[in-house]
Short mmCIF file of C-alpha atoms and ligand atoms in Angstrom, two decimals:
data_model
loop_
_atom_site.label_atom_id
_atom_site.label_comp_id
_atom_site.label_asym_id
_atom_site.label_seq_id
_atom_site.Cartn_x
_atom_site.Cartn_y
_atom_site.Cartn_z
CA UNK A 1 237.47 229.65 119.23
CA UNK A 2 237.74 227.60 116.08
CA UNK A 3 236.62 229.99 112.97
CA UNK A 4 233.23 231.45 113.32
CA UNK A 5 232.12 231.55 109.34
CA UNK A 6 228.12 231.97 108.32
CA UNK A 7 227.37 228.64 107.27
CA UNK A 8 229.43 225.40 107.15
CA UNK A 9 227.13 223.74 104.69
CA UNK A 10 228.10 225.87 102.04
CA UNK A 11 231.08 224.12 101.90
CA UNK A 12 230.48 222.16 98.58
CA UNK A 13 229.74 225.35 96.90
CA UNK A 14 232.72 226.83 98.06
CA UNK A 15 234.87 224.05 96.64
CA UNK A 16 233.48 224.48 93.31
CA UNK A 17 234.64 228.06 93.52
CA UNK A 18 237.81 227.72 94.43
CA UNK A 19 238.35 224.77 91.83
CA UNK A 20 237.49 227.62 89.50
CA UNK A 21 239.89 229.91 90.56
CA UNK A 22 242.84 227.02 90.77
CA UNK A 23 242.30 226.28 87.27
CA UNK A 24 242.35 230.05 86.10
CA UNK A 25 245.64 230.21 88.45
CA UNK A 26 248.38 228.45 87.24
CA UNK A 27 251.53 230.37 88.44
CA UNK A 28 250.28 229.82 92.11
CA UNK A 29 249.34 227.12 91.86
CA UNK A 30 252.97 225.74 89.97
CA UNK A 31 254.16 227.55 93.61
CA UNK A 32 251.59 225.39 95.25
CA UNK A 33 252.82 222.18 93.89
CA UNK A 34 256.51 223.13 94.41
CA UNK A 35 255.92 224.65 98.05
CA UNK A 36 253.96 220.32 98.89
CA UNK A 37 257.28 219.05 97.12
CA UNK A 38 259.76 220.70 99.26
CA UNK A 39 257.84 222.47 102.18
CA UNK A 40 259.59 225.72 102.72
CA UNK A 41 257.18 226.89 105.12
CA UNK A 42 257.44 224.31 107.48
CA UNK A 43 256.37 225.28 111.25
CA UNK A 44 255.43 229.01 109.89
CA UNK A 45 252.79 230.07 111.95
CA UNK A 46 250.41 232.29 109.05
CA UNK A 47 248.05 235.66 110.18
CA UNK A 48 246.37 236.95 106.96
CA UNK A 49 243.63 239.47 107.18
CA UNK A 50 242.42 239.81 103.06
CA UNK A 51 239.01 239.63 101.03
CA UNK A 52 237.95 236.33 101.90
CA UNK A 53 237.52 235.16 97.69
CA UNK A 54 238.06 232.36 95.97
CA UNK A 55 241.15 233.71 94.87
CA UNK A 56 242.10 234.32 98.34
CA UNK A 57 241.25 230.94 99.25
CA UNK A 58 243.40 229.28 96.60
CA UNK A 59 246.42 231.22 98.43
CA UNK A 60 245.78 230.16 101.98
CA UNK A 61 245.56 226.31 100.48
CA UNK A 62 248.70 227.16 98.94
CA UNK A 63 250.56 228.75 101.87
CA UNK A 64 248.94 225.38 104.23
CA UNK A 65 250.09 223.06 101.47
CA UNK A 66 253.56 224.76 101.98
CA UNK A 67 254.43 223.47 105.56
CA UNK A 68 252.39 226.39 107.32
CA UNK A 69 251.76 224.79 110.96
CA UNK A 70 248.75 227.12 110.98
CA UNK A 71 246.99 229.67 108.90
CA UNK A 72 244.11 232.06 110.60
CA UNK A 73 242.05 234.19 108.19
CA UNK A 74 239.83 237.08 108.96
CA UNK A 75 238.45 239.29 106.10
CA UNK A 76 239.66 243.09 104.76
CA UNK A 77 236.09 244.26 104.26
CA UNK A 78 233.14 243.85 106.31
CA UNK A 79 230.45 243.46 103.23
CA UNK A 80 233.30 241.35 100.65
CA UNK A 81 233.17 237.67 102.52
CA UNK A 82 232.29 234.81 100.30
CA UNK A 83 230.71 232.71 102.10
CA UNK A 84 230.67 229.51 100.89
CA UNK A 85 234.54 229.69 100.20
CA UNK A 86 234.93 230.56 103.71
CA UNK A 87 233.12 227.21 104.56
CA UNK A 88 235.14 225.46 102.21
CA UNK A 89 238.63 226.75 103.76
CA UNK A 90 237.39 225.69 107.31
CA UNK A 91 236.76 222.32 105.78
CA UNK A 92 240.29 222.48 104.27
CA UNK A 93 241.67 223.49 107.77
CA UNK A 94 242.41 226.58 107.15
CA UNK A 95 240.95 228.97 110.82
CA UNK A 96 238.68 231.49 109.41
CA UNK A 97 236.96 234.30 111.34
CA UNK A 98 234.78 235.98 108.31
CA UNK A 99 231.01 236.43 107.38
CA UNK A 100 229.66 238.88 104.84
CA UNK A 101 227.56 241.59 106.51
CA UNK A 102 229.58 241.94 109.70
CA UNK A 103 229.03 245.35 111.84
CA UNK A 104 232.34 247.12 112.20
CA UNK A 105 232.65 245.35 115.94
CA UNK A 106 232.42 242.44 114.44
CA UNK A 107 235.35 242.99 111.88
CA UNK A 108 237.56 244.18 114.33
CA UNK A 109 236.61 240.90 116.61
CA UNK A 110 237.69 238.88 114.00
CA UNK A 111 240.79 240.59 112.80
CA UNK A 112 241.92 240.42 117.00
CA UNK A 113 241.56 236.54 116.32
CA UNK A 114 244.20 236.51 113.50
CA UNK A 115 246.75 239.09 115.96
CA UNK A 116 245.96 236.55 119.04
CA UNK A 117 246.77 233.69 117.07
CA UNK A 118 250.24 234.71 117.74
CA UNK A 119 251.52 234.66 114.05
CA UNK A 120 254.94 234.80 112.87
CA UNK A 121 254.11 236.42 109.26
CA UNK A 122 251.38 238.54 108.82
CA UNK A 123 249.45 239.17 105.51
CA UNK A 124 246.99 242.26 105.40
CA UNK A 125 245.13 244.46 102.81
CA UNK A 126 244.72 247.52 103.75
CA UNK A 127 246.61 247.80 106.55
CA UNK A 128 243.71 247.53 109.80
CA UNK A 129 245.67 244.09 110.80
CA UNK A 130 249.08 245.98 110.95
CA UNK A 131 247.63 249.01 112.71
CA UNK A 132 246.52 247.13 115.60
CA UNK A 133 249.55 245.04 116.29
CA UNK A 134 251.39 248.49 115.91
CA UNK A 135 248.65 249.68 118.81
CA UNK A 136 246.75 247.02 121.01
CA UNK A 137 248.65 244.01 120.35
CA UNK A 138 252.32 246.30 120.14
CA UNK A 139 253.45 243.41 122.61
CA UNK A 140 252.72 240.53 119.91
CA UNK A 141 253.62 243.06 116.95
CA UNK A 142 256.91 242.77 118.55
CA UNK A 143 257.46 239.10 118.30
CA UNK A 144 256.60 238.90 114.15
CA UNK A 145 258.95 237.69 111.50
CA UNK A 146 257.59 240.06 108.98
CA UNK A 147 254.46 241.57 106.75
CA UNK A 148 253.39 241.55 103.93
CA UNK A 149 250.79 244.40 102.37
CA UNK A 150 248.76 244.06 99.43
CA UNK A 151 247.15 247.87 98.22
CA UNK A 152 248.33 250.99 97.85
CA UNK A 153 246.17 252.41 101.10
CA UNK A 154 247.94 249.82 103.27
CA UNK A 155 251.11 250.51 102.09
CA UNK A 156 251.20 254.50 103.08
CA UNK A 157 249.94 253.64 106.75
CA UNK A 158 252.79 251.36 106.80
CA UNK A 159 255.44 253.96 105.16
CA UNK A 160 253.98 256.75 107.71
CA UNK A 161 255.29 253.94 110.46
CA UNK A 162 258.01 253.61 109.21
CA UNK A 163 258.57 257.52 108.50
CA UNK A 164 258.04 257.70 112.45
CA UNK A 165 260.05 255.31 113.72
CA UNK A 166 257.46 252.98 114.90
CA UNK A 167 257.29 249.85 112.79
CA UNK A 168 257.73 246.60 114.39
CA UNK A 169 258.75 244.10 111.85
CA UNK A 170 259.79 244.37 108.04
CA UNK A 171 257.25 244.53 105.75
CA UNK A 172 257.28 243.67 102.36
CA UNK A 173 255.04 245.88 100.21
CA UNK A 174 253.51 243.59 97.82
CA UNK A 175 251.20 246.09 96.23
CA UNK A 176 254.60 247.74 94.86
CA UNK A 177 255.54 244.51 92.40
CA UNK A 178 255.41 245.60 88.69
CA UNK A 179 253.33 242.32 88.47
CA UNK A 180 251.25 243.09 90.85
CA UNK A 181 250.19 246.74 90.75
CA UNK A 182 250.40 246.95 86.59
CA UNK A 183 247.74 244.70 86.34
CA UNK A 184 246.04 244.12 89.13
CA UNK A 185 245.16 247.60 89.92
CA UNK A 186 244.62 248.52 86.76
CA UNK A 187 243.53 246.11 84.42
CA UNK A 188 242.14 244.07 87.71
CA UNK A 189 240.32 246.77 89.35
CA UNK A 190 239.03 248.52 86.05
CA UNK A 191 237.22 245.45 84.71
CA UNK A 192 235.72 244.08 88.17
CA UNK A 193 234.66 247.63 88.88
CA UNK A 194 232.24 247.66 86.33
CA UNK A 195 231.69 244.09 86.75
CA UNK A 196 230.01 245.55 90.17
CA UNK A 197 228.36 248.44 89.23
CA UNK A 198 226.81 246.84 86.19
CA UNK A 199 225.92 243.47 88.49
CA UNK A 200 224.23 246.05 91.01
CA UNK A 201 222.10 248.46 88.60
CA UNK A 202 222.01 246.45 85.27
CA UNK A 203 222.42 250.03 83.35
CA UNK A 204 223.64 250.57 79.68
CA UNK A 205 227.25 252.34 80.05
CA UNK A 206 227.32 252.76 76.58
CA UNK A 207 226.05 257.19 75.86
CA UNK A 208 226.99 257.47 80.10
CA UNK A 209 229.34 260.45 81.39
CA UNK A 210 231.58 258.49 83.64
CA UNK A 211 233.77 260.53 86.22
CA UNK A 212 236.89 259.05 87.56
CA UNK A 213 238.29 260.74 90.69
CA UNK A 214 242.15 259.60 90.46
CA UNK A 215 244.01 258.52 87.96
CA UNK A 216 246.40 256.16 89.62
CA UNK A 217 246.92 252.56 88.55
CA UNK A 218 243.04 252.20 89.65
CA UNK A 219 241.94 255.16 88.11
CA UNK A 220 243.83 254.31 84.58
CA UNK A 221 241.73 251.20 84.77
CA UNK A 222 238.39 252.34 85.16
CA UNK A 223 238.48 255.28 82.83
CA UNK A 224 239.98 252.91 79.91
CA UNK A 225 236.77 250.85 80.70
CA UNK A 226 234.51 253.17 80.62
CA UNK A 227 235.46 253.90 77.68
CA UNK A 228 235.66 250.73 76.44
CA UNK A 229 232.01 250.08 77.03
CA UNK A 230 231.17 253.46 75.07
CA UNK A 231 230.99 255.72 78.01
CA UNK A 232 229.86 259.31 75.56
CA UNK A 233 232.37 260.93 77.58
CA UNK A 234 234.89 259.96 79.97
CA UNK A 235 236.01 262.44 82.70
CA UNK A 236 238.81 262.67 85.14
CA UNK A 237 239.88 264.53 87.92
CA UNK A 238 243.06 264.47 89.82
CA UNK A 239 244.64 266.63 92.45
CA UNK A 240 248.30 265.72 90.74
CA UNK A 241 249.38 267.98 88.19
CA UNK A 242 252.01 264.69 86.44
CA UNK A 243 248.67 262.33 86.81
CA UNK A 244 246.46 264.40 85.36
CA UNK A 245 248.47 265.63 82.11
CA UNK A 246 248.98 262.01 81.57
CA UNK A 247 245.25 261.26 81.28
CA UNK A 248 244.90 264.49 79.20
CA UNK A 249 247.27 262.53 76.74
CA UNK A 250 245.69 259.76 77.24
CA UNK A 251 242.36 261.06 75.87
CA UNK A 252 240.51 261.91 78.43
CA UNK A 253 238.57 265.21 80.01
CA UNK A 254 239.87 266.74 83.03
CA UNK A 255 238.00 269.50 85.27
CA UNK A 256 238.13 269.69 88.61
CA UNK A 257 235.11 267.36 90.73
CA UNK A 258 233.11 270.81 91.62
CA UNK A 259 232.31 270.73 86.95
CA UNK A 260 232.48 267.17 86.51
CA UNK A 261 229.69 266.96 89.38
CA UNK A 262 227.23 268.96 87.45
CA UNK A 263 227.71 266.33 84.38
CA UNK A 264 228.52 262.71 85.35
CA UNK A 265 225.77 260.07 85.06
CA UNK A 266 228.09 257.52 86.92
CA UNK A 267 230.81 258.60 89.43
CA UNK A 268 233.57 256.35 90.39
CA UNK A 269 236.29 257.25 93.06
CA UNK A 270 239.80 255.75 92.98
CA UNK A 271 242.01 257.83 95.14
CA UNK A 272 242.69 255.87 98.56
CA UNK A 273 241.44 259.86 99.70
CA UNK A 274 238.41 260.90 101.65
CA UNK A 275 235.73 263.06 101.04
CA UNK A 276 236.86 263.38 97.24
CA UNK A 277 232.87 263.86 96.77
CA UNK A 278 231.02 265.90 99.27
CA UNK A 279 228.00 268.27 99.63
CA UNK A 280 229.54 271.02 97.35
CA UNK A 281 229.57 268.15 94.35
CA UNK A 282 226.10 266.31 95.89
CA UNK A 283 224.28 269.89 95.39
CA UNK A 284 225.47 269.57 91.72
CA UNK A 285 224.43 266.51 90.59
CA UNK A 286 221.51 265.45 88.49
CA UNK A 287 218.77 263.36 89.14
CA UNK A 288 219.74 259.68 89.26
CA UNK A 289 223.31 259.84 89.07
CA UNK A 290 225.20 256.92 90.71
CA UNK A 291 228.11 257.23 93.16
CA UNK A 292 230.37 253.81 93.29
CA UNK A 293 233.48 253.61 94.89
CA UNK A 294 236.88 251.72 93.82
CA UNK A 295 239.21 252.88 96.47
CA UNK A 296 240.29 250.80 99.74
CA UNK A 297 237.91 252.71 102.30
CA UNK A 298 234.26 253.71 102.24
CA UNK A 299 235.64 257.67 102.88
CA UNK A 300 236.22 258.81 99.27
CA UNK A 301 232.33 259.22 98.71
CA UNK A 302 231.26 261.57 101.82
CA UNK A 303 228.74 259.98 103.38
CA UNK A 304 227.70 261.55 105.96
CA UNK A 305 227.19 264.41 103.81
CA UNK A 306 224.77 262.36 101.82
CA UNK A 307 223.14 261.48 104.51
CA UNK A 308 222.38 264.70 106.30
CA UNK A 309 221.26 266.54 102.59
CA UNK A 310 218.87 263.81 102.57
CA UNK A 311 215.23 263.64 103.33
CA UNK A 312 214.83 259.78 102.36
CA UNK A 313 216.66 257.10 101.80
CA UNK A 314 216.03 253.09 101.26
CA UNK A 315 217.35 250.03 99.29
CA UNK A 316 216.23 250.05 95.90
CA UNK A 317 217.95 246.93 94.77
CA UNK A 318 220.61 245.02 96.26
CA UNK A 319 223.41 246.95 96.75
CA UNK A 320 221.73 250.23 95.81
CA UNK A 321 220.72 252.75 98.07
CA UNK A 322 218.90 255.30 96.95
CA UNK A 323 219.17 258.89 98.57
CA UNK A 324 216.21 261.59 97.79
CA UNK A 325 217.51 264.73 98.02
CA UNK A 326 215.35 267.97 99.66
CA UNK A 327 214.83 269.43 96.20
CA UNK A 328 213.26 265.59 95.16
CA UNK A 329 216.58 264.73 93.14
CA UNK A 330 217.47 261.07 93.74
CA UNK A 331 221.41 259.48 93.94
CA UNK A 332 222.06 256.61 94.49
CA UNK A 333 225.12 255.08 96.24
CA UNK A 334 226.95 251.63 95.39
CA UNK A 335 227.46 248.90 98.03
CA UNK A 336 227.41 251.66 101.15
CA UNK A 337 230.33 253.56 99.22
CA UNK A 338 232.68 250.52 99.75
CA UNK A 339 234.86 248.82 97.04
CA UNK A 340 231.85 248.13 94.65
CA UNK A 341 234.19 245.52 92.98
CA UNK A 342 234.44 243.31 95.93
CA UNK A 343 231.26 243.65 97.63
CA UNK A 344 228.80 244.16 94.33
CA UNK A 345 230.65 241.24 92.12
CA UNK A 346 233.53 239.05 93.24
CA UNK A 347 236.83 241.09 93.04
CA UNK A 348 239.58 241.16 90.45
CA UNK A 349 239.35 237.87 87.98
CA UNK A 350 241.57 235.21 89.08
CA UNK A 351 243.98 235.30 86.10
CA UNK A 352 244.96 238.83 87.88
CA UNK A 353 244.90 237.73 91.45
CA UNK A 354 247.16 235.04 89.86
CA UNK A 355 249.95 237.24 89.85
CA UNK A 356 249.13 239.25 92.82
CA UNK A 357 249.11 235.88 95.11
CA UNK A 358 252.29 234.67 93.43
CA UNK A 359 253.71 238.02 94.82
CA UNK A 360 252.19 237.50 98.48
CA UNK A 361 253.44 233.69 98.53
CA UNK A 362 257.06 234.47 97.51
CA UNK A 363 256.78 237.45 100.17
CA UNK A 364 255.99 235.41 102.89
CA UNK A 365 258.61 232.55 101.33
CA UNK A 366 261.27 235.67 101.68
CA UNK A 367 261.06 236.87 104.78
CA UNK A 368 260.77 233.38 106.38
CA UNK A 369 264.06 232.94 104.62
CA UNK A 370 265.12 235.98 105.55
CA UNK A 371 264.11 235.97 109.35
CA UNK A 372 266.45 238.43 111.53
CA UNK A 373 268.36 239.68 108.13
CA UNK A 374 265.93 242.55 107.82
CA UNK A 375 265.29 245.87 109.05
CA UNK A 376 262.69 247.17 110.22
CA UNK A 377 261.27 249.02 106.91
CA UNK A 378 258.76 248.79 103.94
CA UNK A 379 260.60 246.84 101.43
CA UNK A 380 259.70 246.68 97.67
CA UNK A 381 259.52 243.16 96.30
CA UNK A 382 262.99 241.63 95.56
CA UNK A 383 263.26 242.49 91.41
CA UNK A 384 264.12 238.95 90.89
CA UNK A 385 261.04 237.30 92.38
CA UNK A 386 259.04 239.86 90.61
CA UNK A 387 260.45 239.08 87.34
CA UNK A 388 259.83 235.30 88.30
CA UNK A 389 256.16 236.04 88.36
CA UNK A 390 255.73 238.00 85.15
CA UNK A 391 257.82 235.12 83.05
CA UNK A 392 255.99 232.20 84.97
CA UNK A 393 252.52 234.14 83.76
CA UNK A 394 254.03 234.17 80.49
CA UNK A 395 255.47 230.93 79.74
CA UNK A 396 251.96 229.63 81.44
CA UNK A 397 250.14 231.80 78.33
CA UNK A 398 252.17 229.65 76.20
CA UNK A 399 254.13 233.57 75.23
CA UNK A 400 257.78 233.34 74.70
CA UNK A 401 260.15 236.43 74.90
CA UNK A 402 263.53 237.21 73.07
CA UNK A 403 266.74 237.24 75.12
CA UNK A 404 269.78 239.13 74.91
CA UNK A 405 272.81 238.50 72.66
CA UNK A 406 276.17 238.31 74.81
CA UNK A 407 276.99 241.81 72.48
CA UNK A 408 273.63 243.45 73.32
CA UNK A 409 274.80 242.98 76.79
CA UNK A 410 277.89 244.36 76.45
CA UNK A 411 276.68 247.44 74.40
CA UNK A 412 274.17 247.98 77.43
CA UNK A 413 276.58 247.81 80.09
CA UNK A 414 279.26 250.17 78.28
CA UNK A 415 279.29 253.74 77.84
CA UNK A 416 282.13 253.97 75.77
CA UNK A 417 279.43 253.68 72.58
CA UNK A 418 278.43 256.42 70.85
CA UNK A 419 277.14 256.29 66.87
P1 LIG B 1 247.62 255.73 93.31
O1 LIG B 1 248.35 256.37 94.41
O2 LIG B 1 248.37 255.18 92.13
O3 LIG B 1 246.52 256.74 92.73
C1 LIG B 1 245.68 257.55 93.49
C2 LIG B 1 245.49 258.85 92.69
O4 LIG B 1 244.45 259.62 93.31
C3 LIG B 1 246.75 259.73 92.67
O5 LIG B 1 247.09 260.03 91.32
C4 LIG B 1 246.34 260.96 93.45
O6 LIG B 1 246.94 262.15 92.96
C5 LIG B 1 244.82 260.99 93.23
N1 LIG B 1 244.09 261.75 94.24
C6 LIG B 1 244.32 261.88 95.58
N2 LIG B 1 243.42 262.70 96.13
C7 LIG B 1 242.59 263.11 95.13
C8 LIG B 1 241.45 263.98 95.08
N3 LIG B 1 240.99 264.59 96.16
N4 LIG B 1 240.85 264.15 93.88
C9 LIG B 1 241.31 263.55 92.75
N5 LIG B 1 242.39 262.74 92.74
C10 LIG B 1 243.01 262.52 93.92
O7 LIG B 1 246.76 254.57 93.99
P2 LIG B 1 246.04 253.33 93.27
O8 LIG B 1 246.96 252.16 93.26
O9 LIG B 1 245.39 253.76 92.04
O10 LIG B 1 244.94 252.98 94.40
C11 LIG B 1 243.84 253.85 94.66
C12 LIG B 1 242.97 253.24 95.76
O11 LIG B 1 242.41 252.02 95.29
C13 LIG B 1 243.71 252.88 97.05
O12 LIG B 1 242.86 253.09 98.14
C14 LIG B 1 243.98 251.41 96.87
O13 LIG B 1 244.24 250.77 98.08
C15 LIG B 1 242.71 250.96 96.22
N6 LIG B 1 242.72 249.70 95.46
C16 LIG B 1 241.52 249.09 95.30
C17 LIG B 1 241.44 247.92 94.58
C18 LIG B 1 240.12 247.26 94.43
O14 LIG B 1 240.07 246.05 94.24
N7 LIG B 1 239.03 247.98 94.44
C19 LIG B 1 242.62 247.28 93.99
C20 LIG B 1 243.83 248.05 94.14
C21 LIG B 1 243.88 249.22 94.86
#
């Protein structure tokens, strides 16, 4: 079949979107108009399974524009589809398989389109696309080029395949480019995160206690945001003793979750963990407090736990559920506990995906290059290519760096220096 997207009408809508994004892109889109010139990726067949955004959308044009022979799309998230830029990338030619509001057989339908479009380079966030061609489709997982992955969750299922022997193709881990997971993750995820929960409940941050479970590159993020917006306090937990010292210095709280539940107006998770907030922390909390998630899966709040310590539940607003409690408290839960950035607002700004999608084109560009020269293994972006991206984004900001005298590199390179 063809694509299967909601509606083909909103393709005009969808153009406008992605126009948006291309203008608010320029380093992939300098790729874009290099990869037309010269065509690197001539014949490439292309399997991506992401978050089907505008920003997403300006890298499949990009990646077609490049000499692709075909690119098939399916989406990362059942509830984070854009419509109307889906429509628009059908219209561009582009196969897409995605619809927001798809029930989890549906998802998996549409990711099987992208694996049984026989790709030879395979794009995924989060990891579900590589999982089945390392199960179901092992056969076809056999045949690919290489991967790419673009989050942190994606990228330990991948290094657990690798850890037992079992990956099929090389993989380059995207999410591990200083220019992607520096500021995508954190300055990326921490603004569109509250981009979502404030689209979704329209409440004042400002005199809130925000908890942050995690304090990765996501976590880091949110809690400078928070405070930022004049959160009264911000608190943290972590499980890591490094991580959470670091946030201590950083000026924030840090208790464990079973404290912080008792106090936090506004919970946000950010751990790629499960059940990081479950029953013990539910029976805590006070009346009203909301529970948004940040990480890749809808695990790290504990639903079911939710579910079964409630006597009531319904949707107050869009993307707000709220919960009664047996004892009449209320909590209510953000976009069904799934990445409130993505489903509640529209994912990371583009300036951010810029960067991120510069990463994922050069990391298909490489391993097409590199076909049969690599292992089997999870490979951190080439240095080079990442240091591309970060002085394309700067020269593109109209920011120019020093460089290094002959002597300073010299004195660098020596150890025969002392004072
Ligand atoms: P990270 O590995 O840098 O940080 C995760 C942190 O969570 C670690 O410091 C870890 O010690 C901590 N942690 C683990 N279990 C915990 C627990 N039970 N309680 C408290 N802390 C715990 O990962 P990163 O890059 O920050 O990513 C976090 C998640 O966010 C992943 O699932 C990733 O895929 C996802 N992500 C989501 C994005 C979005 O757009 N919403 C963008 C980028 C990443």
């Amino acid at each position: 079949m063809k694509s299967r997207v909601k509606d083909l009408s909103l393709a005009e809508q969808g153009r406008l979107k992605l126009e948006w994004a291309m203008k608010h892109m320029p380093v992939l889109m300098r790729l874009r108009e290099e990869g037309r010139d010269k065509r690197p990726l001539a014949g490439l067949r292309i399997g991506a399974v992401l978050h089907v955004t505008k920003e997403t959308g300006v890298l499949m044009m990009a990646l077609k524009d490049s000499g692709a022979e075909e690119v098939v799309l399916a989406a990362s998230n059942p509830l984070s589809t854009q419509d109307d830029v889906a429509a628009a990338l059908v219209e561009y030619g582009i196969r897409v398989y995605a619809w927001r509001g798809q029930s989890s057989e549906e998802y998996y339908w549409c990711i099987r389109q992208v694996a049984e479009s026989r790709p030879d380079v395979v794009l995924d966030d989060g990891g579900d696309l590589h999982a089945m061609l390392h199960s179901e489709y092992k056969k076809l997982g056999g045949e690919i080029t290489g991967g790419t992955e673009e989050t942190t969750t994606g990228v330990i299922r991948l290094k657990s395949l690798e850890r037992e022997g079992l990956l099929l193709y090389p993989v380059v881990a995207v999410n591990n480019a200083y220019t992607k997971f520096l500021f995508d993750n954190r300055f990326g995820t921490g603004q569109s995160t509250f981009d979502g929960i404030m689209r979704a409940t329209n409440i004042l941050v400002a005199g809130k206690n925000v908890v942050v479970a995690g304090y990765g590159w996501v976590g880091k993020g949110i809690a400078l945001r928070a405070r930022g917006l004049g959160a009264r306090r911000v608190i943290v937990t972590e499980v890591d003793p490094i991580r959470a010292l670091e946030a201590v210095f950083d000026g924030f709280e840090v208790m464990p979750m079973s404290e912080a539940a008792g106090i936090g107006d506004i919970f946000v998770t950010a751990t790629g963990n499960k059940a990081v907030i479950r029953r013990e922390h539910f029976e805590k909390m006070k009346d009203g407090a909301i529970l948004a998630n940040a990480g890749h899966f809808n695990v790290e709040v504990w639903i079911p736990d939710l579910e079964s310590l409630s006597v009531g539940k319904r949707v107050i607003r869009e993307n707000v559920t709220e919960y009664t409690l047996r004892d009449g408290r209320k909590l209510y839960l953000l976009a069904e506990g799934r990445l409130v950035n993505l489903v509640a607002a529209e994912g990371h700004p583009s300036e951010v995906m810029d960067m991120s999608f510069a990463n994922q084109y050069l990391a298909v560009k490489y391993l097409h290059e590199n076909k049969g020269r690599l292992e089997k293994k999870v490979y951190n972006p080439p240095r080079e290519l990442d240091e591309m991206v970060a002085r394309l984004k700067l020269e593109t900001m109209g920011i120019r760096i020093d460089e290094l005298t002959p002597e300073q590199v010299e004195y660098l390179k020596s150890w025969s220096y002392g004072t």
